[in-house]
Amino acid sequence: MAEGTKKPFSVREIREQFPALRQTVYGKNLIYFDNGATSQKPQVVLDAINRYYSKDNANIHRGVHFMSQKATTEFEEARIAIQKYLNAKKSEEIIFTKGTTDSINLVAFSYGELLKEGDEILITTMEHHSNIVPWQMLCERKKLVLKVAPINKKGELIEEEFDKLLSNRTKLVSVTHISNTLGTINPVKELAKKTHAVGAKILVDGAQSIQHMKVDVRDLDCDFYVFSSHKVFGPTGIGVLYGKEDLLDRMPPYQGGGDMISKVTFERTTYNELPHKFEAGTPHIAGGICLGEAIRFLNALDMDAIQRHEKELAHYAQDMLDTFEGVRIIGEAKQKTSVVSFVVDKIHPFDIGTLLDKQGIAVRTGHHCTQPLMDFFKIPGTVRASFAFYNTKEEIDTFIAAVEKSISILK
Amino acid sequence: MNINEKQQEIIDEFAIYDDWMEKYEYIIELGKELEAFPEDKRTDDRLIDGCQSRVWLSTEIENGNMHFRADSDAIITKGIIGLLIRVLNDETPETVAKTDLFFINEIGLQEHLSPTRANGLLSMVKRMKMDALKASVDAAKN
């Protein structure tokens, strides 16, 4: 859809498309502020799931019959929708995976096969465990060295330190686009430039970015971009690895099985071309098709207006929380998305989260799979409210009153 | 009062609250009133690390009965610890090992003892029961 034809953003109209938001928990209207963990699904995606299994269910590729061809077409159309949304050069560069974690593991295994002892991988302090552990495993397997670029107290990457750690030994930089715990937006375009200047490749963890901003992989010039469907209004169990074609071509397959082969004999097997080389076995067909639907849904929205709305929500919540005595916001980066993480003096995040839950408000508490980051801030965890475009200022008012009530009970 | 009567007493106490927040306010009060945990017992072998909150448990046998002391960094977890200790303390090892803690379900706190909650409470109850089982085996030997 052309930019000019996008419908003006209306939070009321958007909410109507998300049935999960219309429910009560413990007798209270649900307020869903756990969007960093997963997003709710619009009716078009729910309908697509129903339609696929009711009418189109068939195994894809190689099927001669009507249904198989229809399912194949829809699956491949979803790939094209994602390619266009990310502005990738070719649809072959879009690999379906199980999600962000799976995509990173694929790269760690497969790109890792091209690396040799002493090569370095560079990550940052604010990474999610899924962008730490696969590299640790790779480093152990291939005797590589893992380097970690530090952050400042505001939760921003210290770029001078990043620059110092970058060298001709660096073979891959793997960095989150947006921190799931802090909301910090990393300057991945600049990081990509610096990375390429030393001849290394860069993977951008997009788990928290694609639902909040327009992502153009060619503009960012990242070598890999990964994300999960379920965080971007699609189903669970499916995700994407975008990789530049020449790079993916050089990488060996990750898993063996059906679909990823060209010819199999007991003596020697040759592999299929991209993207199938990396998609062994029957994929999550319904998931892929419905992710395509979610991406089309997103594409029809005015992303600039959404970003403004989400930023306003986050600022509003943060400003209100700032007025509470003993509340400390964790993550005060200048470039930040709609995540508000906080701790309260002498009160455990788990206690606040439990009381908010009983008031109908879903937030996340704990270390958010970023234990090294919690160690950096010397806290056991945070309370994290993460907003999506379907959240409202009124919900934040209710949330703030609930936080206030919880603190007064817990003090 | 036997162990099941103690459980029933807690169920009756909670019956007056029809609102979740009131229930939790009561649990938080219990957490605040919990007997202070001796600092010399706050050791790593007594620590049960949950994903959400941490729990320390110290087990002793006093006059042939189980005597637990416990603590947590989260006050709601502490309140629930208070309830568990009220039920299980001063009972014989055999009773502690065998008793079904039905009051947890009855007052609607089962979520806190589910394996997915990871607040250390489920592991704590398991350890309490294991300690009791060990004590009852030791008692039988002597």
JSON list of C-alpha atoms in Angstrom, two decimals, chain A residues 23 89 113-114 117 124 160 222-223 258 276 280 293 322-323 346 358:
[
{"chain": "A", "resi": 23, "resn": "GLN", "atom": "CA", "xyz": [-11.77, -9.23, 28.77]},
{"chain": "A", "resi": 89, "resn": "LYS", "atom": "CA", "xyz": [16.58, -7.29, -2.09]},
{"chain": "A", "resi": 113, "resn": "GLU", "atom": "CA", "xyz": [31.36, -22.77, 10.80]},
{"chain": "A", "resi": 114, "resn": "LEU", "atom": "CA", "xyz": [33.21, -20.18, 8.70]},
{"chain": "A", "resi": 117, "resn": "GLU", "atom": "CA", "xyz": [40.22, -20.09, 16.53]},
{"chain": "A", "resi": 124, "resn": "THR", "atom": "CA", "xyz": [26.85, -5.57, 24.31]},
{"chain": "A", "resi": 160, "resn": "GLU", "atom": "CA", "xyz": [33.98, 4.79, 22.15]},
{"chain": "A", "resi": 222, "resn": "CYS", "atom": "CA", "xyz": [22.89, -5.07, 8.40]},
{"chain": "A", "resi": 223, "resn": "ASP", "atom": "CA", "xyz": [24.05, -8.51, 7.29]},
{"chain": "A", "resi": 258, "resn": "GLY", "atom": "CA", "xyz": [13.49, -32.84, 3.75]},
{"chain": "A", "resi": 276, "resn": "HIS", "atom": "CA", "xyz": [15.10, -23.77, 1.33]},
{"chain": "A", "resi": 280, "resn": "ALA", "atom": "CA", "xyz": [14.69, -28.44, 6.73]},
{"chain": "A", "resi": 293, "resn": "GLU", "atom": "CA", "xyz": [-1.09, -11.46, 7.37]},
{"chain": "A", "resi": 322, "resn": "ASP", "atom": "CA", "xyz": [9.08, 9.92, 38.33]},
{"chain": "A", "resi": 323, "resn": "THR", "atom": "CA", "xyz": [6.94, 11.86, 40.79]},
{"chain": "A", "resi": 346, "resn": "LYS", "atom": "CA", "xyz": [13.00, -1.42, 49.42]},
{"chain": "A", "resi": 358, "resn": "LYS", "atom": "CA", "xyz": [-4.61, -8.63, 41.02]}
]
